[in-house]
Amino acid sequence: MSTPPPPGQPPYQQPPYGGQPYGAYPPQHPVFGAPGPVVFGPPMPQPQPQPQWEPEEPEEPAGTRVLRSVLILAAVAGVITVVVGLVFMAADPEGYGLANGRTELELQAQPPASADTGMFQAAPTVPPPLPAIQPAPPMQPSTPIRLVIKRLSVNAPIKSVGLARDGTIQVPPADNANLVGWYRHGPTAGEAGPSVMLGHKDTRTRSAVFSRLDEIRNGDTIEVYRRDGTVAVFTVGGVEQADKKTFPTQRVYGPQANAQLHLITCGGSYNRSTGHYTDNIIVYATMTSSHRVSGTS
């Protein structure tokens, strides 16, 4: 996974990802042929049906037979009339007042389309989305040491990372799947401004710490444990899936008055030729409360 640098850094480039991600080689399932019929022995003789005795019906009068023939002919003529009428109506539905009704039925048969995909979508210069809860006042700087996301069952240590030689942000080592990287040249979690943290989606052999980051929802809480014994609690305001070619640098790294937390991982489809995913999943969260770790003063 690679992440574009903050403003003022060299242009974004793709560093090596570290190999094929987990799931890049789909498991090969054995191919089973169509099973043939199961035969347990020679076919058993089947019992032959026996003729049943039926009582003879009394002969009906000649007048009854004539009346029955007339009724049958009338019924056949009525069916032919209905069929012919339907053919004319189908050929000219508007002339029979059926055009609107047919259109309405077709529309009702289709499931309603939902435009709400759950993902935040805006121009790259639009500020980060905020939660409905009022932001809490920023705290003094303190190094983050652990990240907890209850919805995703994430409980991971945090390692500070800087810039690579090509100007992109360093990523946590690929051999430690449950490790989050904090960009140390930006604000700390709880401090005013965006604190940026990164994590792998997967490694060569398994899923990683942010494999389910796209499942987080608005209103979910994220806890960051800090070295000074405090816990900064952030509330998610939006989740974005952004093409790496149009990464929203200003929205992710730009200055903010509130204490914010921005989590980044890979997303989209995996490109085997480049060894990278096409998109980034970005979570925008704002600090809404804080407390001290129990047992500390």
PDB file of C-alpha atoms in Angstrom:
ATOM      1  CA  MET A   1       0.000   0.000   0.000  1.00  0.00           C
ATOM      2  CA  SER A   2       1.257   3.477  -0.825  1.00  0.00           C
ATOM      3  CA  THR A   3      -0.133   6.846   0.177  1.00  0.00           C
ATOM      4  CA  PRO A   4       0.442  10.184  -1.573  1.00  0.00           C
ATOM      5  CA  PRO A   5       2.573  12.628   0.407  1.00  0.00           C
ATOM      6  CA  PRO A   6       1.176  15.715   2.145  1.00  0.00           C
ATOM      7  CA  PRO A   7       1.382  19.119   0.422  1.00  0.00           C
ATOM      8  CA  GLY A   8       4.919  20.361  -0.173  1.00  0.00           C
ATOM      9  CA  GLN A   9       6.380  16.875  -0.611  1.00  0.00           C
ATOM     10  CA  PRO A  10       7.666  15.301  -3.875  1.00  0.00           C
ATOM     11  CA  PRO A  11       5.030  14.007  -6.304  1.00  0.00           C
ATOM     12  CA  TYR A  12       3.144  10.904  -5.458  1.00  0.00           C
ATOM     13  CA  GLN A  13       4.691   7.674  -6.733  1.00  0.00           C
ATOM     14  CA  GLN A  14       3.858   4.014  -6.241  1.00  0.00           C
ATOM     15  CA  PRO A  15       6.423   2.242  -3.977  1.00  0.00           C
ATOM     16  CA  PRO A  16       6.661  -1.539  -4.106  1.00  0.00           C
ATOM     17  CA  TYR A  17       3.805  -3.126  -2.214  1.00  0.00           C
ATOM     18  CA  GLY A  18       5.742  -6.095  -0.982  1.00  0.00           C
ATOM     19  CA  GLY A  19       4.361  -8.895  -3.123  1.00  0.00           C
ATOM     20  CA  GLN A  20       1.027 -10.328  -4.024  1.00  0.00           C
ATOM     21  CA  PRO A  21      -1.698  -9.643  -1.441  1.00  0.00           C
ATOM     22  CA  TYR A  22      -3.689 -12.302   0.285  1.00  0.00           C
ATOM     23  CA  GLY A  23      -6.303 -13.551  -2.101  1.00  0.00           C
ATOM     24  CA  ALA A  24      -4.363 -12.585  -5.244  1.00  0.00           C
ATOM     25  CA  TYR A  25      -4.216 -16.240  -6.180  1.00  0.00           C
ATOM     26  CA  PRO A  26      -7.732 -17.629  -5.901  1.00  0.00           C
ATOM     27  CA  PRO A  27      -7.947 -21.187  -4.562  1.00  0.00           C
ATOM     28  CA  GLN A  28      -8.252 -23.863  -7.199  1.00  0.00           C
ATOM     29  CA  HIS A  29     -11.350 -25.957  -6.695  1.00  0.00           C
ATOM     30  CA  PRO A  30     -11.383 -29.560  -7.947  1.00  0.00           C
ATOM     31  CA  VAL A  31     -13.585 -30.133 -10.981  1.00  0.00           C
ATOM     32  CA  PHE A  32     -16.153 -32.793 -10.524  1.00  0.00           C
ATOM     33  CA  GLY A  33     -17.749 -34.449 -13.545  1.00  0.00           C
ATOM     34  CA  ALA A  34     -21.454 -34.872 -13.773  1.00  0.00           C
ATOM     35  CA  PRO A  35     -22.346 -37.971 -11.737  1.00  0.00           C
ATOM     36  CA  GLY A  36     -23.912 -40.862 -13.639  1.00  0.00           C
ATOM     37  CA  PRO A  37     -26.979 -42.760 -12.555  1.00  0.00           C
ATOM     38  CA  VAL A  38     -26.569 -44.970  -9.526  1.00  0.00           C
ATOM     39  CA  VAL A  39     -27.497 -48.605 -10.305  1.00  0.00           C
ATOM     40  CA  PHE A  40     -28.026 -51.042  -7.468  1.00  0.00           C
ATOM     41  CA  GLY A  41     -28.953 -54.149  -9.553  1.00  0.00           C
ATOM     42  CA  PRO A  42     -31.305 -55.316 -12.268  1.00  0.00           C
ATOM     43  CA  PRO A  43     -34.526 -53.374 -12.551  1.00  0.00           C
ATOM     44  CA  MET A  44     -37.413 -54.705 -10.553  1.00  0.00           C
ATOM     45  CA  PRO A  45     -40.583 -55.671 -12.438  1.00  0.00           C
ATOM     46  CA  GLN A  46     -43.250 -53.057 -12.073  1.00  0.00           C
ATOM     47  CA  PRO A  47     -46.836 -54.122 -11.229  1.00  0.00           C
ATOM     48  CA  GLN A  48     -49.230 -53.704 -14.131  1.00  0.00           C
ATOM     49  CA  PRO A  49     -52.335 -51.575 -13.529  1.00  0.00           C
ATOM     50  CA  GLN A  50     -55.545 -53.548 -13.283  1.00  0.00           C
ATOM     51  CA  PRO A  51     -58.647 -52.385 -15.139  1.00  0.00           C
ATOM     52  CA  GLN A  52     -61.242 -50.921 -12.880  1.00  0.00           C
ATOM     53  CA  TRP A  53     -64.983 -51.507 -13.201  1.00  0.00           C
ATOM     54  CA  GLU A  54     -66.906 -48.424 -14.165  1.00  0.00           C
ATOM     55  CA  PRO A  55     -70.692 -48.268 -14.123  1.00  0.00           C
ATOM     56  CA  GLU A  56     -72.409 -47.678 -17.416  1.00  0.00           C
ATOM     57  CA  GLU A  57     -73.909 -44.232 -17.817  1.00  0.00           C
ATOM     58  CA  PRO A  58     -77.553 -44.101 -18.824  1.00  0.00           C
ATOM     59  CA  GLU A  59     -78.211 -42.896 -22.347  1.00  0.00           C
ATOM     60  CA  GLU A  60     -79.281 -39.251 -22.294  1.00  0.00           C
ATOM     61  CA  PRO A  61     -82.226 -37.962 -24.352  1.00  0.00           C
ATOM     62  CA  ALA A  62     -81.623 -36.573 -27.855  1.00  0.00           C
ATOM     63  CA  GLY A  63     -82.746 -33.061 -26.821  1.00  0.00           C
ATOM     64  CA  THR A  64     -80.075 -32.905 -24.130  1.00  0.00           C
ATOM     65  CA  ARG A  65     -77.340 -33.796 -26.622  1.00  0.00           C
ATOM     66  CA  VAL A  66     -78.457 -31.016 -28.990  1.00  0.00           C
ATOM     67  CA  LEU A  67     -78.496 -28.421 -26.189  1.00  0.00           C
ATOM     68  CA  ARG A  68     -75.005 -29.436 -25.085  1.00  0.00           C
ATOM     69  CA  SER A  69     -73.639 -29.022 -28.640  1.00  0.00           C
ATOM     70  CA  VAL A  70     -75.141 -25.527 -28.888  1.00  0.00           C
ATOM     71  CA  LEU A  71     -73.534 -24.462 -25.587  1.00  0.00           C
ATOM     72  CA  ILE A  72     -70.100 -25.779 -26.632  1.00  0.00           C
ATOM     73  CA  LEU A  73     -70.244 -23.875 -29.926  1.00  0.00           C
ATOM     74  CA  ALA A  74     -71.218 -20.662 -28.097  1.00  0.00           C
ATOM     75  CA  ALA A  75     -68.322 -21.019 -25.657  1.00  0.00           C
ATOM     76  CA  VAL A  76     -65.799 -21.545 -28.486  1.00  0.00           C
ATOM     77  CA  ALA A  77     -67.105 -18.481 -30.313  1.00  0.00           C
ATOM     78  CA  GLY A  78     -66.757 -16.382 -27.152  1.00  0.00           C
ATOM     79  CA  VAL A  79     -63.124 -17.433 -26.653  1.00  0.00           C
ATOM     80  CA  ILE A  80     -62.292 -16.530 -30.260  1.00  0.00           C
ATOM     81  CA  THR A  81     -63.878 -13.087 -29.790  1.00  0.00           C
ATOM     82  CA  VAL A  82     -61.827 -12.385 -26.634  1.00  0.00           C
ATOM     83  CA  VAL A  83     -58.561 -13.466 -28.290  1.00  0.00           C
ATOM     84  CA  VAL A  84     -59.180 -11.258 -31.326  1.00  0.00           C
ATOM     85  CA  GLY A  85     -59.993  -8.320 -29.056  1.00  0.00           C
ATOM     86  CA  LEU A  86     -56.757  -8.770 -27.101  1.00  0.00           C
ATOM     87  CA  VAL A  87     -54.759  -8.799 -30.336  1.00  0.00           C
ATOM     88  CA  PHE A  88     -56.240  -5.437 -31.387  1.00  0.00           C
ATOM     89  CA  MET A  89     -55.654  -3.959 -27.917  1.00  0.00           C
ATOM     90  CA  ALA A  90     -52.034  -5.058 -27.896  1.00  0.00           C
ATOM     91  CA  ALA A  91     -51.496  -3.511 -31.331  1.00  0.00           C
ATOM     92  CA  ASP A  92     -52.952  -0.155 -30.219  1.00  0.00           C
ATOM     93  CA  PRO A  93     -52.717   0.151 -26.401  1.00  0.00           C
ATOM     94  CA  GLU A  94     -53.264   3.927 -26.385  1.00  0.00           C
ATOM     95  CA  GLY A  95     -56.530   3.545 -28.244  1.00  0.00           C
ATOM     96  CA  TYR A  96     -57.776   1.328 -25.442  1.00  0.00           C
ATOM     97  CA  GLY A  97     -56.433   3.457 -22.590  1.00  0.00           C
ATOM     98  CA  LEU A  98     -53.823   0.882 -21.570  1.00  0.00           C
ATOM     99  CA  ALA A  99     -50.605   2.746 -22.329  1.00  0.00           C
ATOM    100  CA  ASN A 100     -50.334   4.449 -18.933  1.00  0.00           C
ATOM    101  CA  GLY A 101     -51.384   1.380 -17.031  1.00  0.00           C
ATOM    102  CA  ARG A 102     -48.834  -0.806 -18.781  1.00  0.00           C
ATOM    103  CA  THR A 103     -46.033   1.693 -18.119  1.00  0.00           C
ATOM    104  CA  GLU A 104     -46.936   1.973 -14.446  1.00  0.00           C
ATOM    105  CA  LEU A 105     -46.953  -1.774 -14.009  1.00  0.00           C
ATOM    106  CA  GLU A 106     -43.515  -2.097 -15.584  1.00  0.00           C
ATOM    107  CA  LEU A 107     -42.093   0.615 -13.314  1.00  0.00           C
ATOM    108  CA  GLN A 108     -43.579  -0.946 -10.207  1.00  0.00           C
ATOM    109  CA  ALA A 109     -42.089  -4.324 -11.081  1.00  0.00           C
ATOM    110  CA  GLN A 110     -38.538  -2.910 -10.964  1.00  0.00           C
ATOM    111  CA  PRO A 111     -36.823  -2.540  -7.554  1.00  0.00           C
ATOM    112  CA  PRO A 112     -36.190   1.088  -6.582  1.00  0.00           C
ATOM    113  CA  ALA A 113     -32.615   2.252  -7.260  1.00  0.00           C
ATOM    114  CA  SER A 114     -30.723   3.673  -4.286  1.00  0.00           C
ATOM    115  CA  ALA A 115     -28.303   6.542  -4.905  1.00  0.00           C
ATOM    116  CA  ASP A 116     -26.894   6.326  -1.365  1.00  0.00           C
ATOM    117  CA  THR A 117     -23.846   4.057  -1.557  1.00  0.00           C
ATOM    118  CA  GLY A 118     -22.735   4.892   2.001  1.00  0.00           C
ATOM    119  CA  MET A 119     -19.513   6.483   0.708  1.00  0.00           C
ATOM    120  CA  PHE A 120     -18.635  10.160   0.954  1.00  0.00           C
ATOM    121  CA  GLN A 121     -18.288  11.773  -2.482  1.00  0.00           C
ATOM    122  CA  ALA A 122     -17.092  15.332  -3.082  1.00  0.00           C
ATOM    123  CA  ALA A 123     -14.528  17.388  -4.953  1.00  0.00           C
ATOM    124  CA  PRO A 124     -10.958  17.047  -3.590  1.00  0.00           C
ATOM    125  CA  THR A 125     -11.033  20.585  -2.177  1.00  0.00           C
ATOM    126  CA  VAL A 126     -14.169  20.021  -0.058  1.00  0.00           C
ATOM    127  CA  PRO A 127     -13.420  19.802   3.705  1.00  0.00           C
ATOM    128  CA  PRO A 128     -13.704  16.457   5.517  1.00  0.00           C
ATOM    129  CA  PRO A 129     -17.208  15.332   6.539  1.00  0.00           C
ATOM    130  CA  LEU A 130     -18.074  15.905  10.184  1.00  0.00           C
ATOM    131  CA  PRO A 131     -20.213  13.736  12.486  1.00  0.00           C
ATOM    132  CA  ALA A 132     -23.487  14.954  13.945  1.00  0.00           C
ATOM    133  CA  ILE A 133     -21.957  15.068  17.449  1.00  0.00           C
ATOM    134  CA  GLN A 134     -20.344  18.301  18.615  1.00  0.00           C
ATOM    135  CA  PRO A 135     -16.510  18.197  18.435  1.00  0.00           C
ATOM    136  CA  ALA A 136     -14.536  18.170  21.684  1.00  0.00           C
ATOM    137  CA  PRO A 137     -11.797  20.738  22.406  1.00  0.00           C
ATOM    138  CA  PRO A 138      -8.343  19.633  21.187  1.00  0.00           C
ATOM    139  CA  MET A 139      -5.800  18.276  23.677  1.00  0.00           C
ATOM    140  CA  GLN A 140      -2.075  18.780  24.093  1.00  0.00           C
ATOM    141  CA  PRO A 141       0.196  16.658  21.860  1.00  0.00           C
ATOM    142  CA  SER A 142       0.975  13.107  22.985  1.00  0.00           C
ATOM    143  CA  THR A 143       2.301  10.152  20.999  1.00  0.00           C
ATOM    144  CA  PRO A 144      -0.411   7.625  20.039  1.00  0.00           C
ATOM    145  CA  ILE A 145       0.355   4.046  21.077  1.00  0.00           C
ATOM    146  CA  ARG A 146      -2.768   1.941  20.350  1.00  0.00           C
ATOM    147  CA  LEU A 147      -5.812   2.036  18.049  1.00  0.00           C
ATOM    148  CA  VAL A 148      -9.134   0.371  18.942  1.00  0.00           C
ATOM    149  CA  ILE A 149     -12.131   0.034  16.584  1.00  0.00           C
ATOM    150  CA  LYS A 150     -14.790  -2.121  18.229  1.00  0.00           C
ATOM    151  CA  ARG A 151     -16.985  -2.590  15.149  1.00  0.00           C
ATOM    152  CA  LEU A 152     -14.071  -4.062  13.193  1.00  0.00           C
ATOM    153  CA  SER A 153     -12.512  -5.940  16.150  1.00  0.00           C
ATOM    154  CA  VAL A 154      -9.322  -3.907  15.680  1.00  0.00           C
ATOM    155  CA  ASN A 155      -6.931  -3.600  18.631  1.00  0.00           C
ATOM    156  CA  ALA A 156      -3.543  -2.708  17.197  1.00  0.00           C
ATOM    157  CA  PRO A 157      -0.301  -1.076  18.327  1.00  0.00           C
ATOM    158  CA  ILE A 158       0.807   2.112  16.592  1.00  0.00           C
ATOM    159  CA  LYS A 159       4.263   2.756  15.117  1.00  0.00           C
ATOM    160  CA  SER A 160       5.428   6.190  13.975  1.00  0.00           C
ATOM    161  CA  VAL A 161       6.391   6.459  10.297  1.00  0.00           C
ATOM    162  CA  GLY A 162       7.945   9.221   8.211  1.00  0.00           C
ATOM    163  CA  LEU A 163       8.648   9.782   4.538  1.00  0.00           C
ATOM    164  CA  ALA A 164      10.283   7.341   2.166  1.00  0.00           C
ATOM    165  CA  ARG A 165      13.053   8.421  -0.217  1.00  0.00           C
ATOM    166  CA  ASP A 166      10.559   8.964  -3.025  1.00  0.00           C
ATOM    167  CA  GLY A 167       8.502  11.357  -0.886  1.00  0.00           C
ATOM    168  CA  THR A 168       5.619   9.017  -0.139  1.00  0.00           C
ATOM    169  CA  ILE A 169       4.614   8.165   3.400  1.00  0.00           C
ATOM    170  CA  GLN A 170       6.226   5.047   4.778  1.00  0.00           C
ATOM    171  CA  VAL A 171       3.945   2.110   5.468  1.00  0.00           C
ATOM    172  CA  PRO A 172       4.171  -0.366   8.352  1.00  0.00           C
ATOM    173  CA  PRO A 173       6.291  -3.479   7.721  1.00  0.00           C
ATOM    174  CA  ALA A 174       4.392  -6.051   5.678  1.00  0.00           C
ATOM    175  CA  ASP A 175       5.465  -8.873   8.005  1.00  0.00           C
ATOM    176  CA  ASN A 176       3.425  -7.344  10.864  1.00  0.00           C
ATOM    177  CA  ALA A 177      -0.199  -7.538   9.741  1.00  0.00           C
ATOM    178  CA  ASN A 178      -1.620  -6.038  12.964  1.00  0.00           C
ATOM    179  CA  LEU A 179       0.372  -2.807  12.998  1.00  0.00           C
ATOM    180  CA  VAL A 180      -0.827   0.751  12.328  1.00  0.00           C
ATOM    181  CA  GLY A 181       1.506   3.507  11.139  1.00  0.00           C
ATOM    182  CA  TRP A 182       1.104   7.089  12.378  1.00  0.00           C
ATOM    183  CA  TYR A 183       2.579   9.881  10.225  1.00  0.00           C
ATOM    184  CA  ARG A 184       4.817  11.548  12.792  1.00  0.00           C
ATOM    185  CA  HIS A 185       5.318  14.782  10.819  1.00  0.00           C
ATOM    186  CA  GLY A 186       1.634  15.596  11.312  1.00  0.00           C
ATOM    187  CA  PRO A 187      -0.484  16.223  14.428  1.00  0.00           C
ATOM    188  CA  THR A 188      -0.858  13.582  17.110  1.00  0.00           C
ATOM    189  CA  ALA A 189      -4.273  12.039  17.723  1.00  0.00           C
ATOM    190  CA  GLY A 190      -6.261  14.481  19.869  1.00  0.00           C
ATOM    191  CA  GLU A 191      -4.213  17.480  18.810  1.00  0.00           C
ATOM    192  CA  ALA A 192      -5.782  20.146  16.573  1.00  0.00           C
ATOM    193  CA  GLY A 193      -5.539  19.130  12.931  1.00  0.00           C
ATOM    194  CA  PRO A 194      -5.644  15.833  11.029  1.00  0.00           C
ATOM    195  CA  SER A 195      -3.752  12.914  12.546  1.00  0.00           C
ATOM    196  CA  VAL A 196      -3.075  10.493   9.674  1.00  0.00           C
ATOM    197  CA  MET A 197      -2.698   6.745  10.258  1.00  0.00           C
ATOM    198  CA  LEU A 198      -2.149   3.969   7.734  1.00  0.00           C
ATOM    199  CA  GLY A 199      -2.569   0.203   7.745  1.00  0.00           C
ATOM    200  CA  HIS A 200      -2.334  -2.649   5.278  1.00  0.00           C
ATOM    201  CA  LYS A 201      -5.422  -4.241   3.769  1.00  0.00           C
ATOM    202  CA  ASP A 202      -3.653  -7.574   3.401  1.00  0.00           C
ATOM    203  CA  THR A 203      -0.234  -9.207   3.104  1.00  0.00           C
ATOM    204  CA  ARG A 204       1.119 -12.018   0.940  1.00  0.00           C
ATOM    205  CA  THR A 205      -0.309 -14.630   3.278  1.00  0.00           C
ATOM    206  CA  ARG A 206      -3.244 -13.167   5.195  1.00  0.00           C
ATOM    207  CA  SER A 207      -5.615 -10.269   5.751  1.00  0.00           C
ATOM    208  CA  ALA A 208      -4.244  -7.306   7.688  1.00  0.00           C
ATOM    209  CA  VAL A 209      -5.341  -4.761  10.283  1.00  0.00           C
ATOM    210  CA  PHE A 210      -7.461  -2.608   7.927  1.00  0.00           C
ATOM    211  CA  SER A 211      -8.918  -5.404   5.784  1.00  0.00           C
ATOM    212  CA  ARG A 212     -12.454  -4.395   6.827  1.00  0.00           C
ATOM    213  CA  LEU A 213     -11.984  -0.631   7.025  1.00  0.00           C
ATOM    214  CA  ASP A 214     -14.649  -0.043   4.366  1.00  0.00           C
ATOM    215  CA  GLU A 215     -17.227  -1.651   6.694  1.00  0.00           C
ATOM    216  CA  ILE A 216     -17.051   1.169   9.243  1.00  0.00           C
ATOM    217  CA  ARG A 217     -20.118   3.416   9.368  1.00  0.00           C
ATOM    218  CA  ASN A 218     -20.932   7.011  10.210  1.00  0.00           C
ATOM    219  CA  GLY A 219     -21.340   7.411  13.954  1.00  0.00           C
ATOM    220  CA  ASP A 220     -18.963   4.568  14.859  1.00  0.00           C
ATOM    221  CA  THR A 221     -16.321   5.406  17.453  1.00  0.00           C
ATOM    222  CA  ILE A 222     -12.545   4.973  17.259  1.00  0.00           C
ATOM    223  CA  GLU A 223     -10.329   5.094  20.342  1.00  0.00           C
ATOM    224  CA  VAL A 224      -6.683   6.161  20.315  1.00  0.00           C
ATOM    225  CA  TYR A 225      -4.668   5.432  23.455  1.00  0.00           C
ATOM    226  CA  ARG A 226      -1.940   8.009  24.052  1.00  0.00           C
ATOM    227  CA  ARG A 227       1.358   7.903  25.922  1.00  0.00           C
ATOM    228  CA  ASP A 228       0.184  10.483  28.488  1.00  0.00           C
ATOM    229  CA  GLY A 229      -2.486   8.055  29.771  1.00  0.00           C
ATOM    230  CA  THR A 230      -5.436   9.639  27.966  1.00  0.00           C
ATOM    231  CA  VAL A 231      -7.787   8.154  25.383  1.00  0.00           C
ATOM    232  CA  ALA A 232      -9.009  10.297  22.501  1.00  0.00           C
ATOM    233  CA  VAL A 233     -12.431   9.147  21.262  1.00  0.00           C
ATOM    234  CA  PHE A 234     -13.244   9.943  17.626  1.00  0.00           C
ATOM    235  CA  THR A 235     -16.616   9.673  15.872  1.00  0.00           C
ATOM    236  CA  VAL A 236     -16.724   8.761  12.185  1.00  0.00           C
ATOM    237  CA  GLY A 237     -18.188  11.442   9.926  1.00  0.00           C
ATOM    238  CA  GLY A 238     -17.655   9.801   6.550  1.00  0.00           C
ATOM    239  CA  VAL A 239     -15.877   7.117   4.535  1.00  0.00           C
ATOM    240  CA  GLU A 240     -14.445   7.784   1.080  1.00  0.00           C
ATOM    241  CA  GLN A 241     -13.170   5.514  -1.672  1.00  0.00           C
ATOM    242  CA  ALA A 242     -10.817   7.623  -3.778  1.00  0.00           C
ATOM    243  CA  ASP A 243      -8.910   6.796  -6.934  1.00  0.00           C
ATOM    244  CA  LYS A 244      -5.185   6.986  -6.222  1.00  0.00           C
ATOM    245  CA  LYS A 245      -4.755   9.093  -9.354  1.00  0.00           C
ATOM    246  CA  THR A 246      -7.025  11.792  -7.880  1.00  0.00           C
ATOM    247  CA  PHE A 247      -6.144  11.416  -4.198  1.00  0.00           C
ATOM    248  CA  PRO A 248      -7.819  14.199  -2.100  1.00  0.00           C
ATOM    249  CA  THR A 249      -4.548  15.531  -0.641  1.00  0.00           C
ATOM    250  CA  GLN A 250      -6.029  18.777   0.670  1.00  0.00           C
ATOM    251  CA  ARG A 251      -8.902  17.013   2.431  1.00  0.00           C
ATOM    252  CA  VAL A 252      -6.628  14.434   4.072  1.00  0.00           C
ATOM    253  CA  TYR A 253      -3.655  16.598   5.107  1.00  0.00           C
ATOM    254  CA  GLY A 254      -5.064  20.146   5.094  1.00  0.00           C
ATOM    255  CA  PRO A 255      -5.180  22.162   8.350  1.00  0.00           C
ATOM    256  CA  GLN A 256      -8.291  21.774  10.511  1.00  0.00           C
ATOM    257  CA  ALA A 257      -9.419  23.588  13.657  1.00  0.00           C
ATOM    258  CA  ASN A 258     -10.764  20.405  15.271  1.00  0.00           C
ATOM    259  CA  ALA A 259      -8.858  17.307  16.317  1.00  0.00           C
ATOM    260  CA  GLN A 260      -9.369  14.817  13.509  1.00  0.00           C
ATOM    261  CA  LEU A 261      -8.265  11.276  12.717  1.00  0.00           C
ATOM    262  CA  HIS A 262      -7.861  10.087   9.125  1.00  0.00           C
ATOM    263  CA  LEU A 263      -7.338   6.360   8.532  1.00  0.00           C
ATOM    264  CA  ILE A 264      -6.074   5.167   5.140  1.00  0.00           C
ATOM    265  CA  THR A 265      -5.738   1.766   3.493  1.00  0.00           C
ATOM    266  CA  CYS A 266      -5.944   0.263   0.014  1.00  0.00           C
ATOM    267  CA  GLY A 267      -9.198  -0.428  -1.805  1.00  0.00           C
ATOM    268  CA  GLY A 268     -10.748  -1.013  -5.173  1.00  0.00           C
ATOM    269  CA  SER A 269      -9.437  -3.726  -7.463  1.00  0.00           C
ATOM    270  CA  TYR A 270      -5.967  -5.244  -7.411  1.00  0.00           C
ATOM    271  CA  ASN A 271      -3.777  -4.614 -10.464  1.00  0.00           C
ATOM    272  CA  ARG A 272      -1.485  -7.596 -10.985  1.00  0.00           C
ATOM    273  CA  SER A 273       0.729  -5.741 -13.467  1.00  0.00           C
ATOM    274  CA  THR A 274       1.564  -2.910 -11.028  1.00  0.00           C
ATOM    275  CA  GLY A 275       1.230  -4.856  -7.783  1.00  0.00           C
ATOM    276  CA  HIS A 276      -1.034  -2.194  -6.282  1.00  0.00           C
ATOM    277  CA  TYR A 277      -4.711  -1.568  -5.581  1.00  0.00           C
ATOM    278  CA  THR A 278      -6.403   1.097  -7.682  1.00  0.00           C
ATOM    279  CA  ASP A 279      -8.063   3.071  -4.855  1.00  0.00           C
ATOM    280  CA  ASN A 280      -7.688   4.194  -1.257  1.00  0.00           C
ATOM    281  CA  ILE A 281     -10.254   3.807   1.515  1.00  0.00           C
ATOM    282  CA  ILE A 282     -10.202   6.900   3.752  1.00  0.00           C
ATOM    283  CA  VAL A 283     -12.058   7.237   7.053  1.00  0.00           C
ATOM    284  CA  TYR A 284     -12.699  10.753   8.385  1.00  0.00           C
ATOM    285  CA  ALA A 285     -13.331  11.009  12.140  1.00  0.00           C
ATOM    286  CA  THR A 286     -13.483  13.921  14.597  1.00  0.00           C
ATOM    287  CA  MET A 287     -12.649  13.819  18.312  1.00  0.00           C
ATOM    288  CA  THR A 288     -15.873  14.087  20.297  1.00  0.00           C
ATOM    289  CA  SER A 289     -14.657  13.159  23.807  1.00  0.00           C
ATOM    290  CA  SER A 290     -11.650  12.021  25.816  1.00  0.00           C
ATOM    291  CA  HIS A 291     -10.927  10.322  29.120  1.00  0.00           C
ATOM    292  CA  ARG A 292      -8.070   8.934  31.129  1.00  0.00           C
ATOM    293  CA  VAL A 293      -7.171   5.273  31.167  1.00  0.00           C
ATOM    294  CA  SER A 294      -8.561   3.637  34.310  1.00  0.00           C
ATOM    295  CA  GLY A 295      -5.887   3.283  36.970  1.00  0.00           C
ATOM    296  CA  THR A 296      -3.870   6.316  35.836  1.00  0.00           C
ATOM    297  CA  SER A 297      -3.736   9.729  37.444  1.00  0.00           C
TER     298      SER A 297
END
